[in-house]
Structures are given as structure tokens and as C-alpha cells.
Tab-separated table of C-alpha atoms in Angstrom:
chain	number	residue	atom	x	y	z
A	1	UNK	CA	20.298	140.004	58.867
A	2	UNK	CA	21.175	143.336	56.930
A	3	UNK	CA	21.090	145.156	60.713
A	4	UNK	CA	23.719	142.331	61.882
A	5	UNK	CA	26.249	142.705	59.603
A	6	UNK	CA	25.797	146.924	60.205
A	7	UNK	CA	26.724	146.572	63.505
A	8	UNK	CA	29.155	144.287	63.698
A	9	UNK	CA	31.183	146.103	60.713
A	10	UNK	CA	32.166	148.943	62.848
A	11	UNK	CA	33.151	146.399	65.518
A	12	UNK	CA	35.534	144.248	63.478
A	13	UNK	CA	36.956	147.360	61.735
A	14	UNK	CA	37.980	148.881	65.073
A	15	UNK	CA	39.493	145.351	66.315
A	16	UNK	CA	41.559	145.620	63.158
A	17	UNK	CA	43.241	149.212	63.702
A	18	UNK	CA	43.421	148.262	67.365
A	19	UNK	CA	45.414	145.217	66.373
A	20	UNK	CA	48.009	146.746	63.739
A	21	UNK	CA	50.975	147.914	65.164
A	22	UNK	CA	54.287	149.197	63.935
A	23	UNK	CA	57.274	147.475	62.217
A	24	UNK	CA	60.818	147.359	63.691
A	25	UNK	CA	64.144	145.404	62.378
A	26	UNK	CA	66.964	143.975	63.708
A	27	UNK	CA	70.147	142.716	61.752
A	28	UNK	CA	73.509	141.829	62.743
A	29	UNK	CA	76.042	144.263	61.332
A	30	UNK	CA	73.668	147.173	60.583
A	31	UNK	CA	75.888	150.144	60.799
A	32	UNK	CA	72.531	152.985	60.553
A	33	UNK	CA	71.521	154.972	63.132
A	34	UNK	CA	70.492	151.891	64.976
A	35	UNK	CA	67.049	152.797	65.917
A	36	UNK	CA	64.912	149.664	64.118
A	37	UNK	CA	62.989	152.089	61.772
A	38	UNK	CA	64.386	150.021	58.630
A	39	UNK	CA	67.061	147.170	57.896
A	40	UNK	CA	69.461	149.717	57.067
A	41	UNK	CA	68.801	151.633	60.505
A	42	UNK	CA	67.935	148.065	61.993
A	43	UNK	CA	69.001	147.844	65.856
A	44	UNK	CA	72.448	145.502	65.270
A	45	UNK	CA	72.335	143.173	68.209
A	46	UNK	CA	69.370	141.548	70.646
A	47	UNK	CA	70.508	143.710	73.068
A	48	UNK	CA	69.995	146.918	71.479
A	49	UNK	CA	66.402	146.676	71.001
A	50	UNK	CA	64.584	149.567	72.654
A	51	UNK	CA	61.402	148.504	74.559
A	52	UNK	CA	60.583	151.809	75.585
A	53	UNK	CA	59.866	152.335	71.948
A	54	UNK	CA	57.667	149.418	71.116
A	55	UNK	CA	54.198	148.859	71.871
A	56	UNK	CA	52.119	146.076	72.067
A	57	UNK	CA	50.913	145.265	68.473
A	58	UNK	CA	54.304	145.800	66.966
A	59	UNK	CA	56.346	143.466	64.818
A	60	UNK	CA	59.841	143.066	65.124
A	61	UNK	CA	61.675	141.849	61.875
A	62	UNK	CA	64.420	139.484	63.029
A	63	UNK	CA	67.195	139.072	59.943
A	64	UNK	CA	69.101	136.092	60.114
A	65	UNK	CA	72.801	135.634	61.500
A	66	UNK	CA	74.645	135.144	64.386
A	67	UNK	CA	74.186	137.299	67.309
A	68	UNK	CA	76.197	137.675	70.588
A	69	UNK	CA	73.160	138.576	73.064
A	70	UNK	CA	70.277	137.108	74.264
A	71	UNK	CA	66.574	138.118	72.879
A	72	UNK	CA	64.457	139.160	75.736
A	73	UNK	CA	60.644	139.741	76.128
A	74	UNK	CA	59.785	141.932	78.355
A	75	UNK	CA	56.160	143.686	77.962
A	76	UNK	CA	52.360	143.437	79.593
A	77	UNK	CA	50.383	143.031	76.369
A	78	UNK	CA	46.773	141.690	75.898
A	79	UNK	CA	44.961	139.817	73.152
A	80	UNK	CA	44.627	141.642	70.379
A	81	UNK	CA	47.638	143.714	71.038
A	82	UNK	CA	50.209	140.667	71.006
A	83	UNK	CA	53.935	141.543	70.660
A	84	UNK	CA	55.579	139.337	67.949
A	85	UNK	CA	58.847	138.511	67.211
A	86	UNK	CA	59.127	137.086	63.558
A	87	UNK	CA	62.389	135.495	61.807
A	88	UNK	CA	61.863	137.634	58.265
A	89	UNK	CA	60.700	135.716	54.945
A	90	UNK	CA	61.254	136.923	51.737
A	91	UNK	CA	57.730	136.559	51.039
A	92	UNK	CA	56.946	138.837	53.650
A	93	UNK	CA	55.925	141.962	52.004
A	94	UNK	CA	55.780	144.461	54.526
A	95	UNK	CA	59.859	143.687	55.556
A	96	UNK	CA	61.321	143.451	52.176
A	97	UNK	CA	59.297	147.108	51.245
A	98	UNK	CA	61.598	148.566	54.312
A	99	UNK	CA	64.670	150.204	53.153
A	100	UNK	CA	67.802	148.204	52.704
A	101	UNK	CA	66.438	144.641	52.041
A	102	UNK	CA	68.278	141.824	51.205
A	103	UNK	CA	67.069	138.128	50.318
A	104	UNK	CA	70.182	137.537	52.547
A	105	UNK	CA	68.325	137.914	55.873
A	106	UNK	CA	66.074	135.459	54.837
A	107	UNK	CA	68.162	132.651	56.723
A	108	UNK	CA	68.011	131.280	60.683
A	109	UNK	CA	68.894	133.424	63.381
A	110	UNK	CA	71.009	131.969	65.301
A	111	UNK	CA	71.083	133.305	69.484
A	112	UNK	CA	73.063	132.195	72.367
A	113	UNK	CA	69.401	132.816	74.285
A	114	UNK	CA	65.862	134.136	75.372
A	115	UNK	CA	64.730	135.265	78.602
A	116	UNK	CA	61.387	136.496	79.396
A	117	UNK	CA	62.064	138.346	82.842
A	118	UNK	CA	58.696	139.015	83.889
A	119	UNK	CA	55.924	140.507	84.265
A	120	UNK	CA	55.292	139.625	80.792
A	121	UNK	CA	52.515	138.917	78.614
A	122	UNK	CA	51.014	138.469	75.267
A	123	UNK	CA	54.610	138.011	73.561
A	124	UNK	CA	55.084	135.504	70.502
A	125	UNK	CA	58.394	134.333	68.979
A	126	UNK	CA	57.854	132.484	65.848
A	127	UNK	CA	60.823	130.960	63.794
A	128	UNK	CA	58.068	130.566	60.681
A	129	UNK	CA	59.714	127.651	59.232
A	130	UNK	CA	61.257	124.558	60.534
A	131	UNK	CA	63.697	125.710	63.918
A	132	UNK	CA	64.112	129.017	61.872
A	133	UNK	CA	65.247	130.173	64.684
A	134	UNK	CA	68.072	128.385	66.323
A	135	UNK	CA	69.170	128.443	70.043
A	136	UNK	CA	73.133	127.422	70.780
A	137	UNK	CA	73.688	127.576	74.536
A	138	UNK	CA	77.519	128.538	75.316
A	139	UNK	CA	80.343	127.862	77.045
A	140	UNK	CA	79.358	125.052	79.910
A	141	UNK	CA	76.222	126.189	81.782
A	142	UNK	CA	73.242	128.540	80.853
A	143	UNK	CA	69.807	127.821	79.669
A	144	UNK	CA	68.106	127.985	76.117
A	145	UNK	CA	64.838	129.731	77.126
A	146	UNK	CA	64.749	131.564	80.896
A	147	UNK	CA	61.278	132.710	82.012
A	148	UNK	CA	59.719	134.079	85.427
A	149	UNK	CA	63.038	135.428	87.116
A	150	UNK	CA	62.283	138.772	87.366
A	151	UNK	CA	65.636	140.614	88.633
A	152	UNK	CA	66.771	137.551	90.389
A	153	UNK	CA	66.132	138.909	93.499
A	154	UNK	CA	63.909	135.773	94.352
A	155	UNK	CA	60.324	137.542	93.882
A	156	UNK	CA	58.391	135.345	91.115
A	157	UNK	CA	57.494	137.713	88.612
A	158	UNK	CA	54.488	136.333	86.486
A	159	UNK	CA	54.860	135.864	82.373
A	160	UNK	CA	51.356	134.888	80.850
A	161	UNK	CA	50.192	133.822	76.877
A	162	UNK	CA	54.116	133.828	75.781
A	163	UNK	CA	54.352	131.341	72.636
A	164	UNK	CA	57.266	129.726	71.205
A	165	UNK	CA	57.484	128.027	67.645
A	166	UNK	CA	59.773	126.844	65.521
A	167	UNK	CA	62.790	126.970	67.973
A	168	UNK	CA	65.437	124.746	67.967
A	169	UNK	CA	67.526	124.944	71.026
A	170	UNK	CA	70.940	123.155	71.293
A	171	UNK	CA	73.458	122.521	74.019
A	172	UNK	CA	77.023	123.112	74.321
A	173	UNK	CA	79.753	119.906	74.350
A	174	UNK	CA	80.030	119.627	77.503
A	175	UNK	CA	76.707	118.152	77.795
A	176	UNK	CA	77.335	115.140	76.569
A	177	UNK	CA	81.235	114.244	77.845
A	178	UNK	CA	79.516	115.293	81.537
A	179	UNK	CA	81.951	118.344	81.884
A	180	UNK	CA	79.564	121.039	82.095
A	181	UNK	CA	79.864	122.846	85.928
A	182	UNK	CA	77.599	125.635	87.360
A	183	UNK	CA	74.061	124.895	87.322
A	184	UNK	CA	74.655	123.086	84.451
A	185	UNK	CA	72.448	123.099	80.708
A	186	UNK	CA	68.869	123.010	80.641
A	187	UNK	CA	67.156	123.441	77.706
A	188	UNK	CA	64.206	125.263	78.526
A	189	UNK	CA	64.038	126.525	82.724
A	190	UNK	CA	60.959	128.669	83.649
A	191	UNK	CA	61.294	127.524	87.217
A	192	UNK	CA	63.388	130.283	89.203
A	193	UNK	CA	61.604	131.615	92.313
A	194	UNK	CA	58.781	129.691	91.818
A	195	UNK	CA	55.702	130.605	94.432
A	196	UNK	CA	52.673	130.592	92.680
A	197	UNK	CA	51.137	129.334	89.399
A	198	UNK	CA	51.780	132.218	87.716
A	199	UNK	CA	53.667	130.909	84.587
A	200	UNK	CA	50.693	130.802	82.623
A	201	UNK	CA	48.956	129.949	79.411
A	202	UNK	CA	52.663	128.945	77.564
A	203	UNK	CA	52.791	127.029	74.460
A	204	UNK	CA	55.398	125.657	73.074
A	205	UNK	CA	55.062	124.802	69.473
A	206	UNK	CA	57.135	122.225	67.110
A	207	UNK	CA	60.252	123.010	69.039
A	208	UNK	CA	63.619	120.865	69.215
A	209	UNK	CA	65.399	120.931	72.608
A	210	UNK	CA	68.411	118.213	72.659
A	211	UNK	CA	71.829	117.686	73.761
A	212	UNK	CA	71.077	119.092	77.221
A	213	UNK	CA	71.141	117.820	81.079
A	214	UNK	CA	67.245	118.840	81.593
A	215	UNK	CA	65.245	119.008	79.019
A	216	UNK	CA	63.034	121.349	80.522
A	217	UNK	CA	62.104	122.824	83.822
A	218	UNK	CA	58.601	123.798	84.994
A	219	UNK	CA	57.490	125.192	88.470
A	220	UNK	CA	54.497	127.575	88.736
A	221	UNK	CA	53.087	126.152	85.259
A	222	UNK	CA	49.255	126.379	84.663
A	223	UNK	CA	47.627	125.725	81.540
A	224	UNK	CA	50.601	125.481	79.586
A	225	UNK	CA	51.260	122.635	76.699
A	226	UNK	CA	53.809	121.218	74.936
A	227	UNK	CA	53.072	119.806	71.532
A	228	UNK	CA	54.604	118.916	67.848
A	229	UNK	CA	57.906	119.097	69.246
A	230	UNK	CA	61.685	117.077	69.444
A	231	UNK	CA	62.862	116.752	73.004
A	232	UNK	CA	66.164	114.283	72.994
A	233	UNK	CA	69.469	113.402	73.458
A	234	UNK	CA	69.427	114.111	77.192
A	235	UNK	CA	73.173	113.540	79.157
A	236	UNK	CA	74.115	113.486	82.209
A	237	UNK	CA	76.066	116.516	82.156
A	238	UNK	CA	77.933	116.656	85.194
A	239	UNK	CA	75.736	118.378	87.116
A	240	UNK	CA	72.583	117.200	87.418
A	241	UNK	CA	70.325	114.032	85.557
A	242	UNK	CA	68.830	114.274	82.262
A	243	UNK	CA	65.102	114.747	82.879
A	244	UNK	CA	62.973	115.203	80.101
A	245	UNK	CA	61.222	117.257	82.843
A	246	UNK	CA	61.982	118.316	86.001
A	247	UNK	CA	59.349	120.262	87.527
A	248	UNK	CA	58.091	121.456	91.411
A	249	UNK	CA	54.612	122.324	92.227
A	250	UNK	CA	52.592	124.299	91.162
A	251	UNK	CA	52.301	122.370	88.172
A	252	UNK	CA	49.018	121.862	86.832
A	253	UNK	CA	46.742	122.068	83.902
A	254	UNK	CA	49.701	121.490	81.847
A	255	UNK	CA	49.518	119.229	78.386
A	256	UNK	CA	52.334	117.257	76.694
A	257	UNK	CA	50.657	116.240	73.016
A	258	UNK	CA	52.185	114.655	69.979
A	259	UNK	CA	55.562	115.123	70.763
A	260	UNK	CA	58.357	112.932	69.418
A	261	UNK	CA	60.822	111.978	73.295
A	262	UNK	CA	63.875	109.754	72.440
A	263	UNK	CA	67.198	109.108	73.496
A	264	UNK	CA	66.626	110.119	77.015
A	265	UNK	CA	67.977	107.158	79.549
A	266	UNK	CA	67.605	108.806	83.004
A	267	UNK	CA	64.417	110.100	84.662
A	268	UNK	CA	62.106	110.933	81.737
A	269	UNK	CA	59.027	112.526	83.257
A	270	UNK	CA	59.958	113.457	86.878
A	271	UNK	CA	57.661	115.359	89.482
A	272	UNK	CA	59.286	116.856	92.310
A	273	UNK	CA	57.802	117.022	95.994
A	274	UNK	CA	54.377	117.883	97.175
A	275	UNK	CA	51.534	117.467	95.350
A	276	UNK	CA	53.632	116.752	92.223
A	277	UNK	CA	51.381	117.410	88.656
A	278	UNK	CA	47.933	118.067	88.707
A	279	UNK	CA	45.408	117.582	85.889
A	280	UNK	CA	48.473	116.608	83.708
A	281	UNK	CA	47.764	115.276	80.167
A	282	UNK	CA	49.926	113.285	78.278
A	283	UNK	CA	49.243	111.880	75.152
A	284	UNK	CA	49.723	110.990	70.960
């Protein structure tokens, strides 16, 4: 037993440094040097985040506020190396040490977006608490959460173990007095380009998607669930029908679990074309 534990110590130890990574902040307002090295040099805006600088492992601080630009994802990580976005506690040790805290940040961000261009994997956004991180989607058309589009030039770029929690995403007015124009609002649309089940391994965690045309979009999905979460209050929003979810194939392996659906009068669940879902469960 004593010859176990010896050679599994060295094992775990090295999964350990492997798996630490660097801290990075970003506040609304910071007026540093805007580099993420603390909250008082914290990058100011989504947008200003440096990816070039990160690697996989590293923890970016997210202080709470309003901010005009979207948070993307966009790095090839693997387990053990996951990239994580976190909205900051005050009972997070490791951020409030970092020069210029302030119990202020400890409060939801608030974003107009996410996209996760692709190729991406291994990323995690977590909102910690309940929808401590909230989603409004502007103006009359857009999306909450964007995955898979790669520069839009129609080539299906794969994004693979990317989890959302505690994400609240919200659509504009329009929504519900059906004046929305453009593609309209969808709440959640990794879809774009779809050619091959290559939007992998997603979870979405006690999220709340409402006041939106679609609910959510899915094409190229495998192994993927959908659980603990608040999907409602779907409209017809001028532009297309409120789906809970609209989805082409590929679609497959995917589960929906414990989820709370309401206030949706139009399609609910709708497969389109083809072979429609495969090995979809559906349950609690």
C-alpha cells in the first residue's frame, strides 16, 4: 500500500502545477495600464482582453458592471488546463489579495453578449451565484450566446467542453410587441454553418434564457445537455416563431434534464429536416 501512495504522489503533485494557471482582471472603468495584471491595471472592457497573453489554466476575474462589448472565448485548451471565466466573490481570496480591490465588484456583470468563434475548447464561464452573470441582448436583433461561426465566412469551426452556468440571458422589447427585424432574438444560437457534429460536449448549467423569439438554436450538437435551467417567455418576435428549440441535424447525443419550460405557446421542441434528433433524452 505504502509503494501506492509513493507513486502516485509525484503524479497528483505534477497534475496540480500543471493545472494552476495565472490570474487576470477585468473591470469597467479601470483607468491602469490596462493590461489585467490587477483590478487597478484590470483590462476595462470585454473587448480589451488580450488572448495572446493568456494561457490555458488561467483565471480571469470578471468585476461586476455594465459593459459595452461582448465576452468572447476563443482558445484550444484541454482538461486539466481549462480556461475559466469567473464573476469575482468577495470570498474569493486570491482576487481580493490583487491590488485595488473593492467589495464593490462583487455584484452581476451585466454584457450585451458571448461568442465563442471557434476552434475553441476547454473554456468555462461561471456566474457562481444565481444568473451572476446577466446577458441583455440590444437594440432589435442579436443573440445572447453565439458559438461555432468562426469568421463568418461559412466554414464550421468546431468549439468542444465549453460550459455555461449561472447565466441569465434576456431579450430586448421588441421581442415581445413582435417588432424585432433582422434575424431576429435568439437566446442562445450555436447553429451558424453547421456541417458536422462538431459542437461538442456543451453544458449548459442553471441558466435563464426568456423573453426571446428562439429559445435556443442547435445544429452540429453532440453530447451536449441542458439541465437546472429557466427557458420561457418565448414571443413571436416578428421574425421568426418562438421555439424552445430549433435545431438541424446533426443533433444527437444531446440531453435536456430537470429544466423548468413555461410560457412558450408556439413550437416548443422542434426538429428540423433530415434525420431530425438522434439519441435525444428528455426528462425530470
Amino acid at each position: 500500500m505504502s509503494k501506492v501512495r509513493f507513486f502516485l504522489l509525484p503524479l497528483l503533485l505534477t497534475y496540480a502545477l500543471q493545472a494552476q494557471g495565472a490570474d487576470y482582471f477585468v473591470r469597467h472603468g479601470a483607468t491602469g495600464s490596462n493590461n489585467g495584471t490587477n483590478w487597478s491595471n484590470a483590462w476595462n472592457e470585454m473587448n480589451q482582453i488580450n488572448y495572446s497573453t493568456l494561457a490555458c489554466g488561467d483565471t480571469i476575474w470578471l468585476a461586476g458592471g455594465n459593459y459595452t462589448t461582448a465576452l468572447k472565448g476563443n482558445k484550444t485548451c484541454a482538461a486539466g488546463s481549462v480556461l475559466t471565466f469567473k464573476r469575482v466573490r468577495s470570498t474569493d481570496s486570491t482576487a481580493t489579495g490583487a491590488p485595488g480591490w473593492s467589495s464593490s465588484y462583487d455584484s452581476t456583470v451585466v454584457l450585451p453578449g458571448m461568442d465563442i468563434p471557434g476552434p475553441a475548447a476547454y473554456i468555462t464561464f461561471d456566474g457562481r451565484i444565481v444568473y451572476g452573470i446577466q446577458i441583455l441582448i440590444p437594440g432589435s436583433s442579436g443573440d445572447g450566446i453565439d458559438g461555432g461561426e468562426g469568421t463568418g465566412s461559412g466554414t464550421s469551426q468546431p468549439i468542444d467542453h465549453i460550459t455555461w452556468s449561472n447565466i441569465e440571458i434576456y431579450g430586448p422589447a421588441c421581442v415581445t410587441s413582435g417588432s424585432c427585424t433582422g434575424s431576429g432574438v435568439v437566446g442562445i444560437n450555436i447553429m451558424p454553418y453547421c456541417q458536422s457534429a462538431n459542437r461538442s460536449n456543451l453544458l449548459f448549467d442553471h441558466m435563464s434564457v426568456h423573453r426571446t423569439g428562439e429559445a435556443i438554436r442547435g445544429c452540429g450538437w453532440n453530447n451536449n445537455v441542458i439541465q437546472y435551467s429557466l427557458i420561457y417567455d418565448t414571443h413571436n418576435d416578428g421574425m421568426q416563431h418562438e421555439d424552445i428549440q430549433y435545431s438541424n441535424p446533426p443533433y444527437q447525443n444531446v440531453t435536456w434534464r430537470y429544466n423548468k419550460i413555461f410560457m412558450s405557446p408556439n413550437d416548443g421542441i422542434f426538429f428540423e429536416g433530415g434525420t431530425g434528433a438522434v439519441n435525444l433524452a428528455f426528462y425530470g
